[in-house]
Coordinates of C-alpha atoms in Angstrom, one line a residue:
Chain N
X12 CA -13.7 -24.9 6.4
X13 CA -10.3 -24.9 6.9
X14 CA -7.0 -25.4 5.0
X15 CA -3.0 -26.0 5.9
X16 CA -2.4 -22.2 4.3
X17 CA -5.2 -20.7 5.9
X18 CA -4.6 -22.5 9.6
X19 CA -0.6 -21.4 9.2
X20 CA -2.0 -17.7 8.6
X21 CA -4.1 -18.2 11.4
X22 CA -1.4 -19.3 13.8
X23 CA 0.6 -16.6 12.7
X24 CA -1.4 -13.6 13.8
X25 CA 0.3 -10.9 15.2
X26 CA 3.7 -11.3 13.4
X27 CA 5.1 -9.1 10.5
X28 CA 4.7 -11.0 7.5
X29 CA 8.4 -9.9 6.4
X30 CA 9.5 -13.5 6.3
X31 CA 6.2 -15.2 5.9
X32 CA 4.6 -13.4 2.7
X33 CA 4.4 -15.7 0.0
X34 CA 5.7 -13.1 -2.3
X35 CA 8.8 -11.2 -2.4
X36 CA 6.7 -8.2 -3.0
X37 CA 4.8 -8.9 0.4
X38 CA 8.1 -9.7 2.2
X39 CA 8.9 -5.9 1.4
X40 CA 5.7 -4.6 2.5
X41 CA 6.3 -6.1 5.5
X42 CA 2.8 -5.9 6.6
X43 CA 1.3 -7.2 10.6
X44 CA -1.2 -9.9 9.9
X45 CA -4.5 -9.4 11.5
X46 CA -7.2 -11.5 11.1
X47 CA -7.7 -14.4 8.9
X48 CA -10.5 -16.1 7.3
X49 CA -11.5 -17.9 4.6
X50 CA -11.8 -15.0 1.4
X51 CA -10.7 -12.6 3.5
X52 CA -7.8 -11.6 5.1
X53 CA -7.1 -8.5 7.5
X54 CA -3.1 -6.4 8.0
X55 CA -1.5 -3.6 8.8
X56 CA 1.5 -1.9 7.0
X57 CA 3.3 1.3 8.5
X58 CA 3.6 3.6 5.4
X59 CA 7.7 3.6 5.2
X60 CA 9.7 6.5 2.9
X61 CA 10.4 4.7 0.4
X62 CA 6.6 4.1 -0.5
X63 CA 5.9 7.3 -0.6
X64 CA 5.5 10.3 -3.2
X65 CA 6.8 13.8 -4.1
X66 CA 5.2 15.8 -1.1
X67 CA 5.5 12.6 1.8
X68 CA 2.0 10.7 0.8
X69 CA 1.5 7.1 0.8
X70 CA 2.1 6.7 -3.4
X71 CA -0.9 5.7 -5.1
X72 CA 0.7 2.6 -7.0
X73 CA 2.0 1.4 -3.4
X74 CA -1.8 1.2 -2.7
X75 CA -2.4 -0.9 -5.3
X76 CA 0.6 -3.0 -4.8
X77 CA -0.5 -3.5 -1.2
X78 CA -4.3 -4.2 -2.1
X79 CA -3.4 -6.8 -5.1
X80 CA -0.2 -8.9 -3.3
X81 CA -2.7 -9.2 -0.4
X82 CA -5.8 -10.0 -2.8
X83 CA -3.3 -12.5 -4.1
X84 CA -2.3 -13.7 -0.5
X85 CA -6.3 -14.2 0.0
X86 CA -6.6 -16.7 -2.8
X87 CA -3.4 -18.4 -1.9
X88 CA -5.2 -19.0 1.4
X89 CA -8.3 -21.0 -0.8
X90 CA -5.7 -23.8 -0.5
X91 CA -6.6 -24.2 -4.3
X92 CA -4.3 -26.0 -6.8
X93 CA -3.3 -24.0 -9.4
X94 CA -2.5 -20.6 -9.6
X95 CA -4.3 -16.9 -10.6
X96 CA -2.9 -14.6 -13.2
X97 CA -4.4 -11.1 -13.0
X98 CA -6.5 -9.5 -15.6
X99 CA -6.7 -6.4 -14.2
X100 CA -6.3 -4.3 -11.3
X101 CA -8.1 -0.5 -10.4
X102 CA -8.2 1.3 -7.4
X103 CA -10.0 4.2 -6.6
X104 CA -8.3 6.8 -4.1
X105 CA -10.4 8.9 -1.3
X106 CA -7.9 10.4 1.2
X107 CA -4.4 10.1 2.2
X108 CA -2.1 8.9 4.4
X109 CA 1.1 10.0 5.4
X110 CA 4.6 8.3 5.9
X111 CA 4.9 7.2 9.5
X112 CA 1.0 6.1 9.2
X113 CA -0.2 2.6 10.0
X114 CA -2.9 1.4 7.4
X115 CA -5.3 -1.1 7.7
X116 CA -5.7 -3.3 4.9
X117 CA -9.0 -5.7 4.4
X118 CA -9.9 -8.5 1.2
X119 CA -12.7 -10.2 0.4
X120 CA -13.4 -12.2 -2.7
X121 CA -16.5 -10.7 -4.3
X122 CA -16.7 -14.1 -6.9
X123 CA -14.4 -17.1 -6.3
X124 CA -15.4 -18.8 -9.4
X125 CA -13.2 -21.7 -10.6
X126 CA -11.8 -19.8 -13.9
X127 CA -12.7 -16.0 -12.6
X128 CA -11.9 -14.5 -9.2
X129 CA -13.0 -10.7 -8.6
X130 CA -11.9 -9.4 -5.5
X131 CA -11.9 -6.3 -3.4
X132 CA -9.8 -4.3 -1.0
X133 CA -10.3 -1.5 1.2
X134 CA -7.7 0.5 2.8
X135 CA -8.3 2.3 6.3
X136 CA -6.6 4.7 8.3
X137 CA -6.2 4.5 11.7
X138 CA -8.9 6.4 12.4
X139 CA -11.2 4.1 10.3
X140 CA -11.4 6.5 7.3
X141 CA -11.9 4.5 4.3
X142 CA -8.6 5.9 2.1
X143 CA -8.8 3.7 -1.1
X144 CA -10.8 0.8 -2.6
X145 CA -9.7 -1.6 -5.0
X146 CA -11.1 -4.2 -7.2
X147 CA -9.2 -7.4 -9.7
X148 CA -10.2 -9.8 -11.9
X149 CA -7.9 -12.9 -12.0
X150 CA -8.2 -16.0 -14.1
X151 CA -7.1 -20.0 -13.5
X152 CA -4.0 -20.3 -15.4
X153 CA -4.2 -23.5 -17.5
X154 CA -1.8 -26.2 -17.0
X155 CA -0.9 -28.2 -20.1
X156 CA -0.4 -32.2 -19.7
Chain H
X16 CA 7.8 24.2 -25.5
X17 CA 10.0 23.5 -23.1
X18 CA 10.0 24.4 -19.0
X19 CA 13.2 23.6 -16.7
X20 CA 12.4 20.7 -15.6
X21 CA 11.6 19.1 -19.1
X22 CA 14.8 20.6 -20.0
X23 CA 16.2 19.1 -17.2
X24 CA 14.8 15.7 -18.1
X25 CA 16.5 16.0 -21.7
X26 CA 20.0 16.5 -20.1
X27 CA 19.7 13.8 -17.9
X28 CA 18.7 10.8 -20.3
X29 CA 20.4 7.3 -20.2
X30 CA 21.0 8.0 -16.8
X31 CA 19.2 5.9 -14.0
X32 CA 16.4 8.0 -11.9
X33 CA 17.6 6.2 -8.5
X34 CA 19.1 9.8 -7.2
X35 CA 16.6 12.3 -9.4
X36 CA 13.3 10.9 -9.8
X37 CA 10.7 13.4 -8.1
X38 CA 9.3 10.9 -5.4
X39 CA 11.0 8.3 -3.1
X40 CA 9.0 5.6 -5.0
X41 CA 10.8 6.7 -8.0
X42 CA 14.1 6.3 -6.3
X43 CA 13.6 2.9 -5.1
X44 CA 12.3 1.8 -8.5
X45 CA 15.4 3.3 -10.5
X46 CA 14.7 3.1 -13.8
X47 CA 17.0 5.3 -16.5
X48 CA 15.4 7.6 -18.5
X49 CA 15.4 6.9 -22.3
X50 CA 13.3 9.8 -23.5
X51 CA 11.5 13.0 -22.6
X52 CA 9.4 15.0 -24.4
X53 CA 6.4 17.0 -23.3
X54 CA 3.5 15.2 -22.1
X55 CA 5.5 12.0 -22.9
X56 CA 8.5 10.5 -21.3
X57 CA 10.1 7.1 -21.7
X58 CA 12.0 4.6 -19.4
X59 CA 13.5 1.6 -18.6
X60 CA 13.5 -0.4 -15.4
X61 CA 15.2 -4.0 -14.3
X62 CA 13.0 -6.4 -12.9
X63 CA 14.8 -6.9 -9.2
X64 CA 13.4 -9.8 -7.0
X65 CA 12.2 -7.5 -4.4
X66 CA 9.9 -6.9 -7.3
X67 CA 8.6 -9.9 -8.4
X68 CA 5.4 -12.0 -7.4
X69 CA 5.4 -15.7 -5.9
X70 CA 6.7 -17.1 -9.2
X71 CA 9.2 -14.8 -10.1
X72 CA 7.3 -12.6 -12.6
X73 CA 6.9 -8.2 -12.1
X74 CA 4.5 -8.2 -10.0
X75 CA 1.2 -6.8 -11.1
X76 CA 0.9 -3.8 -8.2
X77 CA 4.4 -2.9 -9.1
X78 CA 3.9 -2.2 -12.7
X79 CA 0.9 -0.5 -11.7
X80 CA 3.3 1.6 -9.2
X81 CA 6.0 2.2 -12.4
X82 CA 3.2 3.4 -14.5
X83 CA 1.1 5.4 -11.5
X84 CA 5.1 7.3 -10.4
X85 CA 5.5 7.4 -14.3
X86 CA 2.9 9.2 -15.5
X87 CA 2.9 11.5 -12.4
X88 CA 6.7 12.9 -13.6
X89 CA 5.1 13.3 -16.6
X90 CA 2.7 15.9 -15.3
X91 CA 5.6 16.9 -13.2
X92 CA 7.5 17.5 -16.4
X93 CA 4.5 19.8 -17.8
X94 CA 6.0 22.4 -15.7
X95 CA 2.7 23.5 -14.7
X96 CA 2.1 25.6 -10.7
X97 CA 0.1 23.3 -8.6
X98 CA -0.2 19.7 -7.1
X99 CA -1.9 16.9 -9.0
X100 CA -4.1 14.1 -7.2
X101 CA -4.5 11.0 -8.4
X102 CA -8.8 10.2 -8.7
X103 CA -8.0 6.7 -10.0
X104 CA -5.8 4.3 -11.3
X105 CA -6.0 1.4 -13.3
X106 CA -4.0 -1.5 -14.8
X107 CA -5.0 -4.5 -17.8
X108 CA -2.1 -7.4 -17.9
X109 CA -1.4 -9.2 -20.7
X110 CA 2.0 -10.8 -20.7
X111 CA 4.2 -11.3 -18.4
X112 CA 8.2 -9.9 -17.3
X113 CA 10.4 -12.2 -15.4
X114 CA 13.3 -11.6 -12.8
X115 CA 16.1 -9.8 -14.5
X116 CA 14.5 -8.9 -17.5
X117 CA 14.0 -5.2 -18.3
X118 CA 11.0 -3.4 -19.3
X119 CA 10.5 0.3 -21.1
X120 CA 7.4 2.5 -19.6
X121 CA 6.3 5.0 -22.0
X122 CA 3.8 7.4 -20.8
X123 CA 1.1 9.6 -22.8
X124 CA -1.2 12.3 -21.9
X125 CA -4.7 12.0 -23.5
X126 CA -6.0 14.8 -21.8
X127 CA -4.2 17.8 -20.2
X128 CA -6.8 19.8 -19.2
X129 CA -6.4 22.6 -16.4
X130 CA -8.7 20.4 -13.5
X131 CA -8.3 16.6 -15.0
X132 CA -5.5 15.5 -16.3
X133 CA -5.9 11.5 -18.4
X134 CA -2.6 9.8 -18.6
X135 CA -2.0 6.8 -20.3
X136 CA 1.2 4.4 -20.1
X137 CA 2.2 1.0 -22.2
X138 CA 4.8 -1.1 -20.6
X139 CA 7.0 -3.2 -23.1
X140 CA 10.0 -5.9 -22.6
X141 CA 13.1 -5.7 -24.5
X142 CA 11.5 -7.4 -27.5
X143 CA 8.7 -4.8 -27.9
X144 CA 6.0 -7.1 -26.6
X145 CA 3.2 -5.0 -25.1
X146 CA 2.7 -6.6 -21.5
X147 CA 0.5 -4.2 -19.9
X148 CA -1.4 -0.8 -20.2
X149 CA -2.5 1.1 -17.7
X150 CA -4.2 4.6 -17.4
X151 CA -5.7 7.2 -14.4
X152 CA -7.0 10.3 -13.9
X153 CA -5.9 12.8 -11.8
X154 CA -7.6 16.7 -10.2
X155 CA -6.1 19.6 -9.7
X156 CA -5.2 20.0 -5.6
X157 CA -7.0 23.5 -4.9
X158 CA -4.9 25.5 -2.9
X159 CA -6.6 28.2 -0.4
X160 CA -5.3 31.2 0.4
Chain O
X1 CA -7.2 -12.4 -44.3
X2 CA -10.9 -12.6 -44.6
X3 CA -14.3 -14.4 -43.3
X4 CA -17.5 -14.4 -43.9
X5 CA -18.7 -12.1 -41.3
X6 CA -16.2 -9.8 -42.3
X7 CA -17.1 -9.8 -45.4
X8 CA -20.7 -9.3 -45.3
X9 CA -19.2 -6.2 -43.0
X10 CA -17.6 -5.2 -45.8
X11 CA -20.2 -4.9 -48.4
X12 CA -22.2 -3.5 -45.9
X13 CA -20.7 -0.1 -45.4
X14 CA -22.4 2.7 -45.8
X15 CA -25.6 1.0 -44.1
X16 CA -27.5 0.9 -41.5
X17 CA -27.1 -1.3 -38.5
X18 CA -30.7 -0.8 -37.3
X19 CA -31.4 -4.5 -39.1
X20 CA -28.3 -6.5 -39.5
X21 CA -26.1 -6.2 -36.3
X22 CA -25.5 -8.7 -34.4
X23 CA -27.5 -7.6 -31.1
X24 CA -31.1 -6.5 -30.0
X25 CA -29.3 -3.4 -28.1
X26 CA -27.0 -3.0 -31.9
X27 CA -30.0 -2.7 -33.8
X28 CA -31.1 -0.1 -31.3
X29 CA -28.4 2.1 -31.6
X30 CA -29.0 2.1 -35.1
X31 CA -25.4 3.4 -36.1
X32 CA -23.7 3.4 -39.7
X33 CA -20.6 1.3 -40.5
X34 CA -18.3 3.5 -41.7
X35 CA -15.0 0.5 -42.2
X36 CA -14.4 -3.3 -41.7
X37 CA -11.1 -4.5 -40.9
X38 CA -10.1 -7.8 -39.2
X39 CA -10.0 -6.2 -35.6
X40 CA -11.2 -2.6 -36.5
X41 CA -14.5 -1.4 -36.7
X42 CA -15.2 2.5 -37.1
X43 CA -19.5 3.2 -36.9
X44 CA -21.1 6.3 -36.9
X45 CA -24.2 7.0 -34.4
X46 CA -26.6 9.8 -34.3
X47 CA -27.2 11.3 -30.6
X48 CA -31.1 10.8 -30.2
X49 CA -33.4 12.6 -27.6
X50 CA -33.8 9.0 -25.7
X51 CA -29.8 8.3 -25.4
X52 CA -28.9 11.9 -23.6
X53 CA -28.9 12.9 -19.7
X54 CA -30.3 15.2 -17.8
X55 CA -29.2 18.6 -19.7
X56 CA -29.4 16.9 -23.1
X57 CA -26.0 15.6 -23.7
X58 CA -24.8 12.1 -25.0
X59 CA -25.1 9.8 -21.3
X60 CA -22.3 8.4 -20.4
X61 CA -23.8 4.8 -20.0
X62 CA -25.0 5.1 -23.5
X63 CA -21.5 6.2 -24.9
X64 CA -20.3 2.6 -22.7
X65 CA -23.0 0.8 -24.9
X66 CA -21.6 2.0 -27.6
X67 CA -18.3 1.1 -27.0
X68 CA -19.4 -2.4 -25.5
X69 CA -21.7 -3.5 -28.4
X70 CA -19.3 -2.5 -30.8
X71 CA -16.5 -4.0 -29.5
X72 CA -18.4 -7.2 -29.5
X73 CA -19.2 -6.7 -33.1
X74 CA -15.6 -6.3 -33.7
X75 CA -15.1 -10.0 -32.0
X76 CA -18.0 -11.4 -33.9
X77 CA -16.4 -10.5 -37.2
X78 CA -13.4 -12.3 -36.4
X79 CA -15.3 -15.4 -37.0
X80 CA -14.1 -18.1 -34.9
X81 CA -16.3 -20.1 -33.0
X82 CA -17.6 -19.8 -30.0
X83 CA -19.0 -16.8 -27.6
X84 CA -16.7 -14.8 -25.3
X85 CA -18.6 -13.2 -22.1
X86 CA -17.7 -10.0 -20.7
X87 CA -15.5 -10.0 -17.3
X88 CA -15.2 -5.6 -17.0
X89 CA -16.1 -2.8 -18.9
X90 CA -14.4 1.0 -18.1
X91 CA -15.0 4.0 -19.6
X92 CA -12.8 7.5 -19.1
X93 CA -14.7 10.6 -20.3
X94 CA -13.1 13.7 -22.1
X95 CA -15.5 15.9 -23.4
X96 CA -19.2 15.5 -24.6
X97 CA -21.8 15.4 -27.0
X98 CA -25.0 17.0 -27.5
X99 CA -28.6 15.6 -29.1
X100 CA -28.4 15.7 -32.7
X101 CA -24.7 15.5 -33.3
X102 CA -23.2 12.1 -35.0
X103 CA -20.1 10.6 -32.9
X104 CA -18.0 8.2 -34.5
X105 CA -16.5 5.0 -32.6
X106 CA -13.3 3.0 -33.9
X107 CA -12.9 0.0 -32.4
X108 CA -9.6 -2.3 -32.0
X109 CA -8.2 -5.5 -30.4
X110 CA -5.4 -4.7 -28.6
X111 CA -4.9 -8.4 -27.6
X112 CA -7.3 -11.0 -29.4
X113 CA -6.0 -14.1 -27.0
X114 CA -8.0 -17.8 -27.5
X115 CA -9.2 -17.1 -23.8
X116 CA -8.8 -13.7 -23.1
X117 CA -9.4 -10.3 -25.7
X118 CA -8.8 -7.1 -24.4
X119 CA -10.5 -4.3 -26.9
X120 CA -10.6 -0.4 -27.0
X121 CA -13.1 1.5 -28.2
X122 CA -12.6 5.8 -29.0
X123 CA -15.7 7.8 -29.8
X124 CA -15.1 11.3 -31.2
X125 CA -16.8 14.2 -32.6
X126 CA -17.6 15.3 -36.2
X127 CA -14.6 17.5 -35.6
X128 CA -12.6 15.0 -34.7
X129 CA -12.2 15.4 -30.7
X130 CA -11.5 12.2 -28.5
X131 CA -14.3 12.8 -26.4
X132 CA -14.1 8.8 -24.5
X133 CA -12.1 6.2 -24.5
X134 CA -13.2 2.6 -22.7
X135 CA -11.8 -0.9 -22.4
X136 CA -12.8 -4.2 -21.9
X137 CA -12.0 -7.6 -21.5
X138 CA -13.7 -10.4 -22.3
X139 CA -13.4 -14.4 -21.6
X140 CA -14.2 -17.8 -24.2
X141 CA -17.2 -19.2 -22.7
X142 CA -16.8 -23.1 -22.3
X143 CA -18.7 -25.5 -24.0
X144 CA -19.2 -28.8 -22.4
X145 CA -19.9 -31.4 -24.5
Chain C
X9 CA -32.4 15.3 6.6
X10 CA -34.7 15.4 3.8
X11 CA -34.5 17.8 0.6
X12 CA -37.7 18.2 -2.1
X13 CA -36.5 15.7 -4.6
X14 CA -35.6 13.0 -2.1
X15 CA -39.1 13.7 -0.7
X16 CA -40.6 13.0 -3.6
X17 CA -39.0 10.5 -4.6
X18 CA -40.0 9.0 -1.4
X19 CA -43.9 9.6 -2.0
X20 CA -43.5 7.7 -5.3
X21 CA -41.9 4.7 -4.2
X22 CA -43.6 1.4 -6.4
X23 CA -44.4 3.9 -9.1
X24 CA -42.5 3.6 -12.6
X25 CA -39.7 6.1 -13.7
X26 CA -41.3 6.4 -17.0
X27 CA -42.3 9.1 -16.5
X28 CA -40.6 11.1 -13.5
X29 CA -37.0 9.9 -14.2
X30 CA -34.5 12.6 -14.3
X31 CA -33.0 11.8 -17.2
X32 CA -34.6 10.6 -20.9
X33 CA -32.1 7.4 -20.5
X34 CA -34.0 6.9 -17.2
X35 CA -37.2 7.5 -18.4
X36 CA -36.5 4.6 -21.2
X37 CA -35.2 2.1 -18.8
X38 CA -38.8 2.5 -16.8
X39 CA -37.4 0.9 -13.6
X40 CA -39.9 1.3 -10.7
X41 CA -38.5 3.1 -7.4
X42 CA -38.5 0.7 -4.6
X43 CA -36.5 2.5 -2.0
X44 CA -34.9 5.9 -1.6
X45 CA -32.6 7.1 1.4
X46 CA -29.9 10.0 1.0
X47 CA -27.4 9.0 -0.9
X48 CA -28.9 5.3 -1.6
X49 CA -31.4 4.4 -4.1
X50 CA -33.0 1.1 -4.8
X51 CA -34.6 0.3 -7.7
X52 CA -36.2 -2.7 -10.1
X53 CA -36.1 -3.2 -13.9
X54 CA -37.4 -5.3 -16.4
X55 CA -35.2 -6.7 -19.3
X56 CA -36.7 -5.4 -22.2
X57 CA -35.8 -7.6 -25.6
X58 CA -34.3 -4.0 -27.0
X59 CA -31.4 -4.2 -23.4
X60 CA -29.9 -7.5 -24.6
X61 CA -26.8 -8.8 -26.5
X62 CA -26.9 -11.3 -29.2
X63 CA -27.8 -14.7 -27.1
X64 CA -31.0 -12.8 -25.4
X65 CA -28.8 -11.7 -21.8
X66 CA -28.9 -8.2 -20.8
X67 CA -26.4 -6.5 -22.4
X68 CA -23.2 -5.2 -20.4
X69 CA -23.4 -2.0 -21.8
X70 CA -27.2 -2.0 -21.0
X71 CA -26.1 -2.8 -17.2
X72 CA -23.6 0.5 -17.2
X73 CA -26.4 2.1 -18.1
X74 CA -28.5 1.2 -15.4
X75 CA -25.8 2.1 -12.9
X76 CA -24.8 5.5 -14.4
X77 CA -28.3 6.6 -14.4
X78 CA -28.9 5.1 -11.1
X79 CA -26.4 6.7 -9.5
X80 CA -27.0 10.3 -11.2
X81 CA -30.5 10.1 -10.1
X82 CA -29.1 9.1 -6.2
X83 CA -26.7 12.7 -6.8
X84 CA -29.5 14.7 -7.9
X85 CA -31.5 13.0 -5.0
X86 CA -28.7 14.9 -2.5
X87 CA -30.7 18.2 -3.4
X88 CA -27.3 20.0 -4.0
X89 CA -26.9 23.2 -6.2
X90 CA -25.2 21.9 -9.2
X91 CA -24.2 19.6 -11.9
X92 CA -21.7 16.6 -11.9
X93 CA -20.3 15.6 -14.6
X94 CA -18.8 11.9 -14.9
X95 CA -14.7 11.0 -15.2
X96 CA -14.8 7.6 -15.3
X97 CA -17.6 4.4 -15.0
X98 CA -16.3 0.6 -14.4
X99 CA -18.4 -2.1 -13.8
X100 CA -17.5 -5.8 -13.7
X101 CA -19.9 -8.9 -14.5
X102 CA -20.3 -11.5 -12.1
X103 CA -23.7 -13.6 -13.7
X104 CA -26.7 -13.0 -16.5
X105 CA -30.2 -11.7 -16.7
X106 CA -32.4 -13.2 -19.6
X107 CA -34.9 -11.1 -21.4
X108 CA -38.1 -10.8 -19.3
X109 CA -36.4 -11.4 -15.9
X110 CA -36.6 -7.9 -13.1
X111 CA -32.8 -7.0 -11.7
X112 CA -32.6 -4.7 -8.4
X113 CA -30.0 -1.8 -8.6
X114 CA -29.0 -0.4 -5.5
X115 CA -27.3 2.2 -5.3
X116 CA -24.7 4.0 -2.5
X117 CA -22.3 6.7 -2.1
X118 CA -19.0 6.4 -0.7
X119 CA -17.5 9.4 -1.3
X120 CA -19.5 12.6 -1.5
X121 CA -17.3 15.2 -1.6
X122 CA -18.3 18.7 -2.5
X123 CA -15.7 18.6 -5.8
X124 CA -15.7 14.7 -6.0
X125 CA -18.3 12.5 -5.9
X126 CA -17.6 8.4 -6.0
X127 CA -20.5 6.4 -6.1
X128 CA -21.2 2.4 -6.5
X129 CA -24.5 0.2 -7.8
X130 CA -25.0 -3.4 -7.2
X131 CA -27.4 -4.8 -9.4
X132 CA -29.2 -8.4 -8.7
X133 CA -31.6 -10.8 -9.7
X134 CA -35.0 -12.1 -8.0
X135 CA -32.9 -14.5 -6.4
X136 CA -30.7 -12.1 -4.5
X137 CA -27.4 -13.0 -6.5
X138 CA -25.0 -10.5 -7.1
X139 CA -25.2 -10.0 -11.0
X140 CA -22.6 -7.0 -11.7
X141 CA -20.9 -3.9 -9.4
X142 CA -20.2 -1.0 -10.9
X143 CA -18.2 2.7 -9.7
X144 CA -18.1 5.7 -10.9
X145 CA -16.3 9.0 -10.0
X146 CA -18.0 12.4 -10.5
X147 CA -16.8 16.3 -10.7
X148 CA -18.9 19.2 -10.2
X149 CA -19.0 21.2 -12.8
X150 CA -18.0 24.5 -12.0
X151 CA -19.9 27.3 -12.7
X152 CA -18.5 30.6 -14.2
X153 CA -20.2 34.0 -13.5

């Protein structure tokens, strides 16, 4: 089951989502979209200097930011009305990465209720080594008449 | 107590981080140090659009990326040999900061211990409103011979 | 400002919960209220041979028990209507506790929302050590009429 | 590759942990062993009245417990020299159990590192639905001559 947001990230495989990201947050990430499916969404990002911290590592929050814009980008791509406000946001870190890296980023929505969505998100390395995982729990935002 | 680099911290308050902060992240996020004491520092950061989610609020990973760079110049500021790791990181929202407004991070650590350090940090706005609170734990980096 | 709940809370100090709180898994515990204020609940809990781990210490999933019934006492005495259902629970550890001793938890409401609460929970020793500290947030259930 | 403790564990698969459980927290759950590989245990158990919250649903702190002792049994189960003792335990709640129903834990490890241990549980009901996930990060204890 398709959806105009999810068919545009489709078409658009391949290209940097500098322009394309539907935050300005992802614009800066600048991340390579990679594959695109319905709750779960697949891109790369090249670890630049200016995400990283004191000794030349990916920076831990920049993991998070990447793992909840593109959790956010994956329920964009429902094609819901209405938007998600986050509750909260963890991430667990297993290994590093360094600047000039490419990572691999992968979502999936664990629960897409209609008030609660928990997702996930992995973080690879080139290699396939599994460097962080990430988890959010976001709720409908009401909208008063 | 004091070390040099708290010390240096203490001389350097009201100005902006953008040149001094220890990481790159730091840098980019250029916030101006209001406070510094040992185990606790203070700052405050403008919301800039490269910042901000798809409608026009902080985004979530970046205040989980002020409070993550945050609380790791606090351990920096500890003074301590060695190389902190961050285990895990994570974030509860519950307001909101739009485009231009500017927030104070204040930072806290629960637990210093040798091996695991806790670190806590509350993010405000400018009318004291509490809008998030995030906290992590982070291991000692053994270093061999 | 009082309610009925809170009040009974109030007379009740000094008692055991083992009969009159609010859950199966409360009575269990079998702890001592110790205050009652609108948000704040402070209980003490003896460490009993079937609530330890392995080498006889406090468990951790009992110390998030703890914190989780508690902190839904705490909402219950706020008296409002309706239920509110747990999304996430998290617990950091600091230090422990061993069979016998008697741990105090302190409860508060750091945001007590319509939809959302967010509530803390510390547990310390009889010498007053932090030895957890766990979050939560919870969500109104709905009631369809 | 095989160790003592996984081997038995192995020869006492559909027996109840009542007994055998390495833990007295384990012992009062009484979930039966239905599976046990390195580093991933399965398990059932049987919501007792004394595991739920005030409205008869097994308690979220009840849950934790589960996982945490689940996934302390599934360390000592690695047949390593040693002691871990827990940082942090998160778990987030998808869907209820009601007194008198069986839930499936299943546990894995994703990280286990000789200093830092990260493990997950899944717990479900008799219908296969995915009731809660939990995580948890472990540090061995170190050992002073």
């Amino acid at each position: 089951m398709s959806n105009p947001i999810l068919e545009w990230m489709q078409e658009n495989i391949g290209k940097s989502m500098g322009e394309g990201a539907p935050s300005p947050v992802g614009r800066w990430l600048n991340g390579t979209l990679r594959d695109a499916q319905e709750g779960a969404l697949v891109a790369d990002f090249v670890v630049r200097p200016e995400m990283t911290n004191p000794v030349g590592l990916l920076h831990g929050g920049m993991i998070a930011t990447i793992m909840d814009d593109f959790i956010g980008a994956t329920i964009i791509a429902l094609g819901r009305d209405g938007f998600y406000t986050t509750i909260d946001l963890s991430v667990d870190y297993f290994a590093s990465a360094s600047e000039g890296e490419v990572v691999t980023a992968k979502t999936r929505l664990v629960k897409a209720g209609q008030r609660v969505i928990h997702g996930e998100c992995d973080l690879f390395n080139a290699e396939g080594r599994l460097l962080a995982r990430g988890r959010t729990n976001l709720l409908r935002v009401q909208v008063r008449e």
